[in-house]
Coordinates of C-alpha atoms in Angstrom, one line a residue:
Chain A
M1 CA 3.7 -27.3 -10.9
T2 CA 1.9 -25.9 -8.1
L3 CA 2.7 -26.0 -4.2
S4 CA -0.2 -28.7 -4.1
D5 CA 1.2 -30.9 -6.4
D6 CA 4.6 -31.2 -5.1
G7 CA 3.4 -31.5 -1.5
E8 CA 5.1 -30.2 1.6
F9 CA 7.4 -32.9 1.7
G10 CA 8.3 -32.2 -2.3
F11 CA 8.4 -28.5 -1.9
L12 CA 10.9 -29.1 0.7
D13 CA 13.7 -31.0 -1.2
K14 CA 12.9 -28.4 -3.7
V15 CA 13.6 -25.5 -1.7
R16 CA 17.2 -26.8 -0.1
G17 CA 18.0 -27.3 -4.3
W18 CA 16.4 -23.5 -4.6
I19 CA 19.0 -22.0 -1.7
G20 CA 22.0 -24.1 -2.2
P21 CA 24.0 -26.2 0.3
P22 CA 24.4 -24.8 4.2
T23 CA 27.4 -23.8 5.7
A24 CA 25.8 -22.6 9.1
G25 CA 25.0 -26.0 10.9
T26 CA 23.1 -28.9 8.9
G27 CA 20.5 -27.3 7.1
I28 CA 17.3 -26.5 7.0
G29 CA 14.9 -29.8 7.4
D30 CA 15.2 -30.5 11.5
D31 CA 12.5 -29.3 14.1
A32 CA 15.0 -26.1 14.7
A33 CA 17.9 -24.6 13.5
V34 CA 21.0 -24.9 15.3
T35 CA 23.8 -22.3 15.1
R36 CA 26.8 -20.8 17.0
L37 CA 27.3 -17.2 17.9
R38 CA 30.9 -15.7 18.2
E39 CA 32.2 -15.3 21.5
G40 CA 31.7 -12.1 23.1
T41 CA 28.8 -10.8 20.6
S42 CA 25.2 -10.4 21.8
L43 CA 22.1 -11.9 19.7
V44 CA 20.1 -9.2 17.9
S45 CA 16.7 -10.4 16.6
T46 CA 13.6 -9.0 14.5
T47 CA 10.9 -10.0 12.2
D48 CA 9.0 -8.5 9.4
A49 CA 6.3 -9.8 7.3
L50 CA 5.5 -8.7 4.0
V51 CA 1.8 -9.2 3.0
E52 CA 1.1 -9.4 -0.8
G53 CA -1.3 -6.4 -2.0
N54 CA 0.1 -4.1 0.8
H55 CA 4.0 -4.5 1.0
F56 CA 4.3 -5.8 -2.7
R57 CA 2.6 -6.2 -6.3
L58 CA 3.4 -9.6 -8.6
D59 CA 2.3 -6.9 -11.3
W60 CA 5.2 -4.6 -9.9
S61 CA 7.4 -6.6 -8.4
S62 CA 9.2 -10.3 -10.0
P63 CA 8.9 -13.2 -7.2
A64 CA 12.8 -12.6 -7.3
D65 CA 12.5 -8.9 -6.2
V66 CA 10.1 -10.1 -3.2
G67 CA 12.6 -12.6 -1.8
H68 CA 15.1 -9.8 -1.9
K69 CA 12.5 -7.1 -0.6
A70 CA 11.8 -9.7 2.3
V71 CA 15.6 -10.4 3.4
A72 CA 16.6 -6.4 2.9
V73 CA 13.8 -4.7 4.9
N74 CA 14.4 -7.3 8.1
V75 CA 18.5 -7.2 7.6
S76 CA 17.7 -3.3 7.6
D77 CA 16.5 -3.3 11.3
L78 CA 19.7 -5.4 12.5
A79 CA 21.6 -2.6 10.5
A80 CA 19.9 0.1 12.8
M81 CA 21.1 -1.6 15.1
G82 CA 24.9 -1.8 14.6
A83 CA 24.5 -5.5 14.0
E84 CA 26.1 -7.8 11.4
P85 CA 23.5 -10.0 9.5
R86 CA 24.1 -14.0 10.0
W87 CA 20.7 -15.9 9.9
L88 CA 17.4 -15.6 8.7
L89 CA 13.9 -17.9 9.1
L90 CA 11.0 -17.5 6.3
A91 CA 7.5 -18.8 7.2
L92 CA 6.3 -18.8 4.0
C93 CA 1.8 -18.3 3.9
A94 CA 0.9 -19.0 0.5
P95 CA -2.1 -20.5 -1.9
G96 CA -1.9 -24.3 -2.7
S97 CA -2.0 -22.7 -6.3
T98 CA 0.9 -21.3 -5.9
S99 CA 3.5 -22.4 -8.9
S100 CA 6.8 -24.0 -8.4
E101 CA 8.3 -21.4 -11.0
L102 CA 7.1 -18.7 -8.5
L103 CA 8.4 -20.2 -5.6
R104 CA 11.9 -20.6 -7.2
E105 CA 12.3 -17.5 -8.2
L106 CA 11.2 -16.3 -5.1
Y107 CA 13.7 -18.3 -3.1
E108 CA 16.3 -18.0 -5.4
G109 CA 15.9 -14.2 -4.6
F110 CA 15.6 -14.6 -1.0
A111 CA 18.8 -16.5 -1.1
S112 CA 20.8 -14.0 -3.0
A113 CA 20.1 -11.3 -1.1
C114 CA 21.1 -13.1 2.0
S115 CA 24.2 -13.9 0.9
E116 CA 25.1 -10.4 -0.1
Y117 CA 24.4 -9.1 2.9
G118 CA 26.7 -12.6 4.8
A119 CA 23.6 -14.4 5.8
E120 CA 21.8 -17.6 4.9
L121 CA 18.4 -18.3 5.6
V122 CA 18.4 -21.9 8.1
G123 CA 14.6 -22.2 8.7
G124 CA 11.3 -22.0 8.1
D125 CA 7.7 -23.2 7.3
T126 CA 5.1 -23.0 4.7
V127 CA 1.5 -22.8 5.4
R128 CA -1.6 -22.9 3.5
A129 CA -3.2 -18.9 2.6
D130 CA -5.4 -17.0 0.9
R131 CA -2.5 -15.0 0.1
L132 CA 1.1 -14.7 -0.1
V133 CA 2.9 -14.0 3.1
L134 CA 6.3 -13.9 4.2
A135 CA 7.3 -14.0 7.5
V136 CA 11.1 -12.9 8.2
T137 CA 13.1 -13.1 11.5
A138 CA 16.9 -12.1 10.5
L139 CA 19.3 -13.1 13.2
G140 CA 22.6 -11.1 13.8
E141 CA 24.9 -10.8 15.9
V142 CA 26.8 -7.7 17.8
E143 CA 30.1 -6.7 18.8
G144 CA 29.9 -4.5 22.2
D145 CA 26.9 -2.0 22.5
P146 CA 24.5 -2.2 20.0
L147 CA 23.0 1.3 18.2
R148 CA 19.5 2.4 20.1
R149 CA 17.0 4.7 19.1
S150 CA 17.1 6.2 22.4
G151 CA 20.2 7.8 23.0
A152 CA 19.8 11.0 21.4
K153 CA 20.8 14.0 23.1
V154 CA 19.6 17.9 23.6
G155 CA 21.8 19.7 21.0
D156 CA 22.5 16.3 18.8
V157 CA 22.7 17.1 15.0
L158 CA 19.9 14.4 13.6
A159 CA 21.6 13.3 9.9
V160 CA 20.8 10.6 7.5
T161 CA 22.8 8.3 5.3
G162 CA 21.4 9.2 2.0
P163 CA 18.8 11.1 0.6
L164 CA 15.1 9.8 0.9
G165 CA 12.0 9.5 -1.1
R166 CA 13.3 7.0 -4.2
A167 CA 11.1 4.5 -3.2
G168 CA 7.9 6.5 -2.4
T169 CA 8.4 8.2 -5.7
G170 CA 9.0 4.3 -7.3
V171 CA 5.4 3.2 -5.8
N172 CA 3.8 6.5 -7.2
L173 CA 5.6 6.0 -10.5
L174 CA 4.0 2.4 -10.2
L175 CA 0.9 3.3 -9.4
S176 CA 0.2 6.1 -12.0
Q177 CA 1.4 3.5 -14.6
D178 CA 2.8 6.1 -16.7
A179 CA 6.5 7.2 -16.8
K180 CA 6.5 8.6 -20.4
D181 CA 7.5 12.3 -19.0
V182 CA 10.4 11.0 -17.2
S183 CA 13.7 10.0 -17.6
P184 CA 14.1 5.9 -17.7
E185 CA 17.1 6.4 -15.8
D186 CA 15.2 8.2 -13.0
A187 CA 12.0 6.0 -13.3
I188 CA 14.0 2.9 -12.7
A189 CA 16.1 3.7 -10.1
C190 CA 13.1 5.0 -8.3
M191 CA 10.8 1.9 -8.9
D192 CA 14.2 -0.2 -8.1
A193 CA 14.2 1.2 -4.4
H194 CA 11.0 0.1 -4.2
R195 CA 11.5 -3.3 -5.5
R196 CA 14.8 -3.3 -4.0
P197 CA 15.8 -1.8 -1.4
T198 CA 19.7 -1.9 0.1
A199 CA 20.2 -2.7 3.9
R200 CA 22.7 -0.3 5.4
V201 CA 24.8 -2.7 7.1
K202 CA 28.5 -1.4 6.8
E203 CA 26.9 2.1 7.4
G204 CA 25.3 0.6 10.8
L205 CA 28.6 -1.0 11.7
V206 CA 30.5 2.2 11.0
L207 CA 27.9 4.2 12.9
R208 CA 28.0 2.0 16.0
R209 CA 31.8 1.7 16.2
A210 CA 32.0 5.6 16.0
G211 CA 29.6 5.6 19.3
V212 CA 26.9 7.6 17.6
H213 CA 23.9 8.6 20.0
A214 CA 21.2 6.7 18.6
A215 CA 20.2 5.2 15.1
I216 CA 16.6 3.9 13.7
D217 CA 16.2 2.9 10.1
V218 CA 13.7 5.0 7.8
S219 CA 11.1 2.5 6.6
D220 CA 8.2 4.7 7.4
G221 CA 8.8 8.2 6.1
L222 CA 11.1 10.2 7.9
A223 CA 8.2 11.7 9.8
S224 CA 7.5 8.5 11.4
D225 CA 10.6 7.6 11.8
V226 CA 11.6 11.1 13.7
R227 CA 8.8 10.6 16.1
R228 CA 10.0 6.9 17.0
L229 CA 13.4 8.4 17.5
A230 CA 12.3 11.4 19.3
E231 CA 10.0 9.4 21.8
A232 CA 12.5 6.2 22.6
S233 CA 15.2 9.2 23.3
G234 CA 12.5 11.3 25.3
V235 CA 13.7 14.5 23.7
G236 CA 12.5 17.0 20.9
I237 CA 13.4 17.0 17.2
E238 CA 13.6 20.3 14.7
V239 CA 13.6 19.4 11.0
H240 CA 15.4 21.7 9.1
T241 CA 16.5 20.3 5.7
I242 CA 14.2 17.9 3.8
P243 CA 17.0 15.3 1.9
I244 CA 15.5 14.9 -1.4
A245 CA 16.9 12.4 -3.5
E246 CA 17.8 14.4 -7.1
E247 CA 15.7 11.5 -9.6
V248 CA 12.7 12.4 -6.6
R249 CA 13.2 16.3 -7.1
R250 CA 13.8 16.0 -11.0
I251 CA 10.3 13.5 -11.1
T252 CA 8.4 15.0 -8.7
D253 CA 9.3 18.5 -10.8
A254 CA 7.9 17.2 -13.9
R255 CA 5.0 15.7 -12.8
G256 CA 4.0 18.2 -9.6
W257 CA 4.5 16.0 -7.0
D258 CA 4.9 17.1 -3.2
A259 CA 8.7 15.9 -3.0
E260 CA 8.3 16.6 0.7
R261 CA 5.4 14.7 1.2
I262 CA 6.5 11.8 -0.1
V263 CA 9.7 12.0 1.8
L264 CA 8.1 12.6 4.9
G265 CA 5.0 10.0 4.7
G266 CA 6.3 7.9 2.2
G267 CA 8.4 4.9 3.2
E268 CA 10.7 2.1 2.4
D269 CA 14.1 4.0 1.6
F270 CA 16.0 2.3 4.6
E271 CA 18.7 4.7 4.8
L272 CA 19.9 5.2 8.4
L273 CA 18.7 8.3 10.7
V274 CA 21.2 9.3 13.0
A275 CA 21.5 11.5 15.9
A276 CA 25.4 12.5 17.2
P277 CA 27.1 15.6 17.8
A278 CA 28.0 17.7 15.2
E279 CA 31.5 17.0 14.4
Q280 CA 30.8 13.3 14.3
I281 CA 28.4 13.9 11.7
K282 CA 31.0 16.0 9.4
S283 CA 33.5 13.3 10.0
L284 CA 31.5 10.4 9.2
D285 CA 29.6 12.3 5.8
L286 CA 26.1 12.2 6.6
I287 CA 23.7 14.7 5.5
A288 CA 22.6 16.8 8.2
V289 CA 18.8 17.2 8.4
G290 CA 18.0 19.1 11.6
R291 CA 18.8 18.4 15.3
V292 CA 17.8 17.3 19.0
V293 CA 15.8 19.6 20.6
E294 CA 14.4 19.6 24.6
D295 CA 10.8 18.9 22.9
G296 CA 8.3 18.8 20.3
L297 CA 8.6 17.9 16.5
W298 CA 9.2 20.7 14.1
L299 CA 10.0 21.5 10.7
V300 CA 11.7 24.9 10.4
R301 CA 11.0 26.7 7.0
D302 CA 12.7 30.1 6.3
G303 CA 13.6 30.0 10.3
K304 CA 10.3 29.3 11.0
R305 CA 8.7 26.4 13.4
E306 CA 6.1 24.7 12.3
P307 CA 4.7 21.1 13.5
L308 CA 6.1 18.4 11.7
P309 CA 3.4 16.8 9.1
S310 CA 2.2 13.6 11.1
E311 CA 1.6 11.6 7.7
G312 CA 4.4 8.9 8.4
W313 CA 2.9 5.6 7.2
D314 CA 1.2 4.0 9.5
H315 CA 0.0 0.2 9.0
F316 CA -3.5 0.9 10.0
R317 CA -4.3 4.1 9.7
P318 CA -6.0 5.4 6.2
Chain B
M1 CA -12.0 0.5 19.7
T2 CA -9.7 -1.3 16.7
L3 CA -6.0 -1.4 15.2
S4 CA -7.1 1.5 13.0
D5 CA -8.2 3.5 15.5
D6 CA -5.3 2.9 17.4
G7 CA -2.6 3.2 14.7
E8 CA 0.5 1.6 14.9
F9 CA 2.2 4.1 17.6
G10 CA -1.1 3.5 20.2
F11 CA -1.0 -0.2 19.5
L12 CA 2.6 -0.9 20.4
D13 CA 1.7 1.5 23.6
K14 CA -1.0 -1.0 24.3
V15 CA 1.2 -4.3 23.9
R16 CA 3.9 -2.9 26.2
G17 CA 1.1 -2.9 28.8
W18 CA -0.4 -6.7 27.9
I19 CA 3.0 -8.4 27.7
G20 CA 4.2 -6.8 30.8
P21 CA 7.9 -5.6 31.8
P22 CA 10.7 -7.0 30.0
T23 CA 13.3 -9.1 31.9
A24 CA 15.6 -9.4 29.0
G25 CA 17.2 -6.5 27.5
T26 CA 15.1 -2.9 27.0
G27 CA 11.7 -4.8 25.8
I28 CA 10.1 -4.0 22.7
G29 CA 10.6 -1.3 20.6
D30 CA 13.8 -0.6 19.2
D31 CA 14.6 -1.4 15.7
A32 CA 15.9 -5.1 17.1
A33 CA 15.8 -7.2 20.1
V34 CA 19.0 -7.5 22.1
T35 CA 19.6 -10.3 24.1
R36 CA 22.4 -12.8 25.7
L37 CA 23.2 -16.5 25.1
R38 CA 24.9 -18.1 28.3
E39 CA 28.2 -18.9 27.9
G40 CA 28.4 -22.2 25.8
T41 CA 25.1 -22.8 24.8
S42 CA 24.5 -22.9 20.8
L43 CA 21.2 -20.8 19.2
V44 CA 18.4 -23.1 18.4
S45 CA 15.8 -21.4 16.1
T46 CA 12.6 -21.8 14.4
T47 CA 9.8 -20.5 13.3
D48 CA 5.8 -21.5 12.7
A49 CA 3.0 -19.6 11.0
L50 CA -0.7 -20.0 12.4
V51 CA -3.2 -18.6 9.7
E52 CA -6.8 -18.0 10.8
G53 CA -9.5 -20.5 9.5
N54 CA -6.4 -23.3 9.0
H55 CA -4.6 -23.7 12.4
F56 CA -7.4 -21.7 14.6
R57 CA -10.8 -20.5 14.2
L58 CA -12.2 -18.0 16.4
D59 CA -15.7 -19.7 17.1
W60 CA -13.3 -22.3 18.4
S61 CA -10.5 -20.9 20.4
S62 CA -10.7 -17.4 22.2
P63 CA -8.1 -15.5 21.7
A64 CA -6.1 -16.4 24.6
D65 CA -6.2 -19.9 23.1
V66 CA -4.7 -18.7 19.7
G67 CA -2.1 -16.3 21.5
H68 CA -1.1 -20.0 23.7
K69 CA -1.0 -22.1 21.2
A70 CA 1.5 -20.1 18.5
V71 CA 3.7 -20.3 21.4
A72 CA 3.0 -24.0 22.2
V73 CA 3.6 -24.9 18.6
N74 CA 6.9 -23.1 18.0
V75 CA 8.4 -23.8 21.7
S76 CA 7.9 -27.6 20.8
D77 CA 9.8 -27.2 17.9
L78 CA 12.6 -26.2 20.8
A79 CA 11.8 -29.4 23.2
A80 CA 12.3 -31.4 19.8
M81 CA 16.0 -30.6 19.7
G82 CA 16.5 -30.8 23.7
A83 CA 16.5 -26.8 23.7
E84 CA 15.2 -24.7 26.4
P85 CA 13.4 -21.6 25.2
R86 CA 14.3 -18.1 25.5
W87 CA 12.8 -15.3 23.6
L88 CA 9.9 -15.0 21.1
L89 CA 9.0 -12.8 18.3
L90 CA 5.8 -12.6 16.7
A91 CA 5.0 -11.1 13.2
L92 CA 1.1 -10.2 13.4
C93 CA -1.0 -9.9 10.2
A94 CA -4.9 -8.2 11.1
P95 CA -7.2 -6.6 9.2
G96 CA -7.7 -2.7 10.8
S97 CA -10.7 -3.8 12.3
T98 CA -9.7 -6.0 14.6
S99 CA -10.9 -5.1 18.1
S100 CA -8.4 -3.9 21.0
E101 CA -10.0 -6.5 23.3
L102 CA -9.2 -9.3 21.2
L103 CA -5.9 -8.2 20.8
R104 CA -5.5 -7.9 24.5
E105 CA -6.6 -11.1 25.0
L106 CA -4.2 -12.4 22.5
Y107 CA -1.3 -10.8 23.5
E108 CA -2.0 -11.9 27.3
G109 CA -2.7 -15.6 26.2
F110 CA 1.0 -15.4 24.2
A111 CA 2.4 -14.0 27.2
S112 CA 1.4 -16.2 29.4
A113 CA 2.5 -18.7 27.7
C114 CA 5.5 -17.5 27.0
S115 CA 6.1 -17.0 31.0
E116 CA 4.8 -20.6 31.5
Y117 CA 7.9 -22.4 29.4
G118 CA 10.4 -19.9 31.1
A119 CA 10.2 -17.4 27.9
E120 CA 9.4 -14.3 26.5
L121 CA 8.3 -11.8 23.7
V122 CA 10.9 -10.1 23.0
G123 CA 10.2 -8.3 19.4
G124 CA 7.7 -8.2 16.5
D125 CA 5.6 -6.3 13.9
T126 CA 2.7 -5.7 13.2
V127 CA 0.5 -5.2 9.4
R128 CA -2.3 -5.4 7.5
A129 CA -3.9 -8.2 6.3
D130 CA -7.1 -9.9 5.5
R131 CA -7.4 -12.0 8.1
L132 CA -5.2 -13.2 11.0
V133 CA -1.9 -14.3 10.9
L134 CA 0.6 -15.0 13.6
A135 CA 4.0 -15.7 12.5
V136 CA 6.3 -16.5 15.3
T137 CA 10.0 -17.2 15.9
A138 CA 11.0 -18.9 18.8
L139 CA 14.7 -19.2 20.2
G140 CA 16.7 -21.4 22.7
E141 CA 19.2 -22.4 23.8
V142 CA 21.1 -25.9 23.9
E143 CA 24.1 -27.1 25.7
G144 CA 26.2 -29.5 23.9
D145 CA 24.5 -31.5 20.8
P146 CA 21.0 -31.1 20.1
L147 CA 18.3 -33.8 19.8
R148 CA 18.5 -34.3 15.9
R149 CA 15.5 -36.0 13.8
S150 CA 18.8 -37.8 12.0
G151 CA 20.3 -40.1 14.3
A152 CA 18.2 -43.4 14.4
K153 CA 19.7 -46.1 13.8
V154 CA 18.8 -50.0 12.6
G155 CA 17.3 -52.1 15.7
D156 CA 16.1 -49.0 18.0
V157 CA 13.4 -49.1 19.5
L158 CA 10.6 -46.3 18.6
A159 CA 8.7 -44.6 21.3
V160 CA 6.9 -41.3 22.2
T161 CA 6.6 -39.3 25.5
G162 CA 2.5 -39.8 25.5
P163 CA -0.5 -41.4 23.7
L164 CA -1.9 -39.2 20.7
G165 CA -5.1 -38.4 18.9
R166 CA -6.4 -36.1 21.4
A167 CA -6.3 -33.2 19.2
G168 CA -7.3 -34.6 16.0
T169 CA -10.3 -36.1 18.0
G170 CA -11.0 -32.6 19.6
V171 CA -11.1 -31.0 16.4
N172 CA -13.6 -33.8 14.7
L173 CA -15.9 -32.9 18.1
L174 CA -15.8 -29.1 17.3
L175 CA -16.3 -30.1 13.5
S176 CA -19.3 -31.9 14.6
Q177 CA -20.8 -29.5 16.8
D178 CA -22.4 -32.4 19.2
A179 CA -20.8 -34.1 21.9
K180 CA -23.9 -35.2 23.3
D181 CA -23.0 -38.9 23.3
V182 CA -19.8 -38.6 24.6
S183 CA -18.6 -37.4 28.5
P184 CA -17.5 -34.3 29.1
E185 CA -14.4 -34.5 30.2
D186 CA -13.0 -36.7 27.5
A187 CA -14.7 -34.2 25.1
I188 CA -12.9 -31.1 27.0
A189 CA -10.0 -32.8 27.1
C190 CA -9.7 -33.4 23.5
M191 CA -10.8 -30.4 22.5
D192 CA -8.2 -28.7 24.9
A193 CA -5.3 -30.8 23.3
H194 CA -7.0 -28.6 20.1
R195 CA -7.1 -25.6 21.3
R196 CA -4.3 -25.4 23.6
P197 CA -1.7 -27.7 23.6
T198 CA 1.2 -28.6 25.6
A199 CA 5.1 -28.5 24.4
R200 CA 7.5 -31.3 25.8
V201 CA 10.1 -29.1 27.0
K202 CA 11.1 -30.8 30.1
E203 CA 10.9 -34.2 28.0
G204 CA 13.2 -32.7 25.3
L205 CA 15.8 -31.7 28.2
V206 CA 15.2 -35.3 29.7
L207 CA 15.8 -37.0 26.3
R208 CA 18.9 -35.0 24.9
R209 CA 21.0 -35.5 28.4
A210 CA 20.0 -39.3 28.4
G211 CA 21.4 -39.0 24.9
V212 CA 18.4 -40.6 22.6
H213 CA 19.6 -41.2 19.2
A214 CA 16.6 -38.9 17.5
A215 CA 13.8 -37.1 18.4
I216 CA 11.2 -35.0 16.3
D217 CA 7.7 -33.2 17.8
V218 CA 4.4 -35.3 16.4
S219 CA 2.8 -31.9 14.8
D220 CA 1.4 -33.4 11.7
G221 CA -0.2 -36.9 12.5
L222 CA 2.2 -40.2 13.4
A223 CA 2.4 -40.9 9.7
S224 CA 4.0 -38.1 9.0
D225 CA 6.3 -37.7 11.2
V226 CA 7.6 -41.0 11.3
R227 CA 8.2 -40.7 7.7
R228 CA 10.1 -37.4 8.4
L229 CA 12.6 -39.2 11.3
A230 CA 12.8 -41.8 8.6
E231 CA 13.7 -39.7 5.7
A232 CA 16.2 -37.5 7.9
S233 CA 17.9 -40.8 9.5
G234 CA 18.3 -42.8 6.1
V235 CA 16.1 -45.6 7.9
G236 CA 13.3 -47.7 7.7
I237 CA 10.4 -47.9 10.8
E238 CA 7.9 -50.5 11.5
V239 CA 5.3 -49.3 13.5
H240 CA 3.7 -52.1 15.3
T241 CA 1.5 -50.2 18.3
I242 CA -0.6 -47.2 17.4
P243 CA -0.5 -45.1 20.8
I244 CA -4.3 -43.9 21.4
A245 CA -5.1 -41.7 24.4
E246 CA -8.0 -43.3 26.3
E247 CA -10.4 -40.3 25.8
V248 CA -9.5 -40.8 22.2
R249 CA -10.8 -44.5 23.0
R250 CA -13.8 -43.9 24.1
I251 CA -15.4 -41.1 21.9
T252 CA -14.1 -42.7 18.7
D253 CA -15.9 -46.1 20.5
A254 CA -19.3 -44.1 20.8
R255 CA -18.9 -42.3 17.6
G256 CA -17.9 -45.1 15.0
W257 CA -14.8 -43.3 14.2
D258 CA -11.7 -44.5 13.3
A259 CA -9.0 -43.7 16.2
E260 CA -6.1 -45.3 14.2
R261 CA -6.7 -43.1 10.9
I262 CA -6.9 -39.4 13.5
V263 CA -3.6 -40.5 15.4
L264 CA -1.5 -41.5 11.7
G265 CA -3.1 -38.5 10.1
G266 CA -4.7 -35.8 12.5
G267 CA -1.5 -34.1 13.8
E268 CA -1.0 -31.4 16.7
D269 CA -0.3 -33.9 19.8
F270 CA 3.0 -32.2 20.4
E271 CA 3.9 -35.5 22.0
L272 CA 7.7 -36.2 21.0
L273 CA 8.7 -39.4 18.8
V274 CA 12.3 -41.0 19.6
A275 CA 14.5 -43.3 18.7
A276 CA 16.7 -45.3 21.2
P277 CA 18.0 -48.4 22.2
A278 CA 15.7 -50.5 23.9
E279 CA 16.7 -50.3 27.4
Q280 CA 17.0 -46.5 27.1
I281 CA 13.2 -46.5 25.8
K282 CA 12.5 -48.5 29.0
S283 CA 14.5 -46.5 31.5
L284 CA 12.5 -43.0 30.4
D285 CA 9.5 -44.8 30.7
L286 CA 8.3 -43.9 26.8
I287 CA 5.6 -45.5 25.3
A288 CA 7.2 -48.0 22.7
V289 CA 5.6 -47.8 19.3
G290 CA 8.0 -49.9 17.0
R291 CA 11.5 -50.0 16.0
V292 CA 13.9 -48.5 13.3
V293 CA 14.7 -51.1 10.3
E294 CA 16.7 -51.2 7.0
D295 CA 14.0 -49.5 4.7
G296 CA 10.7 -49.1 4.3
L297 CA 7.5 -47.3 6.1
W298 CA 5.5 -50.2 7.7
L299 CA 2.1 -51.2 9.8
V300 CA 2.3 -54.4 11.8
R301 CA -1.1 -55.9 12.4
D302 CA -1.5 -59.4 13.8
G303 CA 2.5 -60.0 12.7
K304 CA 1.7 -58.8 9.1
R305 CA 3.6 -55.8 7.4
E306 CA 1.6 -53.6 5.4
P307 CA 2.4 -49.9 3.9
L308 CA 2.1 -47.2 6.3
P309 CA -0.8 -45.2 5.5
S310 CA 0.8 -41.8 4.4
E311 CA -2.4 -39.7 5.5
G312 CA -0.1 -37.7 7.6
W313 CA -1.4 -33.7 7.8
D314 CA 0.3 -32.1 4.4
H315 CA -0.6 -28.6 4.5
F316 CA -0.6 -28.4 0.7
R317 CA -2.6 -31.8 0.4
P318 CA -6.4 -32.2 0.4

């Protein structure tokens, strides 16, 4: 069975089964979803599209991985605001020849990731296209002031919620089609970081409640996201430590790959990058990677400043 | 200049200029948008994707038309719930070779349509793809009970907020590449109905406040949307009048086209289809098209029932 066999009516009936019964409102199928925010909260909304061949490949990721990732990538933006995920919408573009089996796995992965984050798929659209595109919107709630990119202050320490580079290394391993010379555990940890990233929702809540000055999720490589945070805050940043995950260190050593370049330029780690006073960074058990300065974007090596390589992931640059 | 020339950072700077200063929150550019609902309202959310070559063609529509239509199509789903549009998100998939000029026109058309409906573009995403896809999410507010598809009752009159068929006739004219034998005014009215549809926001508000039983927007042809309303309400529907717009009548007469077929199967008129008691339909100045019955989907001609043709637009059927 394919999408074309089912048609839109048949497909929607199947989706209802795949995602399970609704807990918010009356479920999918009306012109729009109706939900209620809790008293005193603000609405936080974000959208991110995943394009086949660009953000995922079906020879690397299972359909369930793709559904899962589409959720995590969007929820990560809510996490970076210190918000709680509540509702998701999925506009799926797909060829008519797409099999029901693939779509079942994709929607089940999507719904399972939603429930992992305490959220729910409440609406969507399905249209014909040459290749798969998952355009997702995530809606969340935030109490009080959300975490912004724009609050970093000169003198703040810059830190991350975890070490980086796994997802980028995973993509490199998948591209090389060979993981014989590396430990299977390391290889899987990195490939899974690409296939099924984790959004740092709990960390975002803790950071917002602690009142850190600024945060952003590391989605496009440390260099790009450092730049975004600096520009939004009108400050400079000095990076003195590149926080490389252990698996990444071992794999890049074995392969002769440049681990720093992977962390600076390879995206999709989805750790949070935070600016806050030094004592707060320590008490929150974050990994310090640099500090906020007056201006410029710098990498400090052996006490010497050099310009931070600007090789972060840009969707429209080669 | 193209998207690839600008890169993501340059492109976002341009978008800020194209869409004008924000009135809600701090504008685009953080991980997510933060907005507040009015006290006592519920959130209404919907997503619809427009794919180049499927929902629009750039030889038929200007980039501004495309931006405008992407808003109207989504806002129409809010209108069908009796909701007020507030915030929109746009995930744009585009080739790197897309010109800045095309994108400027598209975003200006998008922003202008938003402001026409009292809404605002608050967030988005931009990713590389083979062809243009605009995946839009529209967020609105509804006071009290939203208009559902599911409330139609046996004995209700079925009605529409306006005559149908312009958009479908417009597509047929554009496909035929020849409008010599029809009046220019009629041709333009129909082609514009396809290029720049209007969402019936005010009508939706009036209908919700009046307490009509059920509503849906006619986006996929009268036959499909009658079926959706009937299925959601667990009732049958008898269509006794096919409400053909005057321009459509004149053009189809001149061309020998089947006007009924265009209305039943051609989508994107975006009038609202309503079920309500007869006296309410009259006082609201709606066009009666049928009635709600126990079961079945019927077309009544000369007093005789025949099955309603099921040729409404289905995105995955040929």
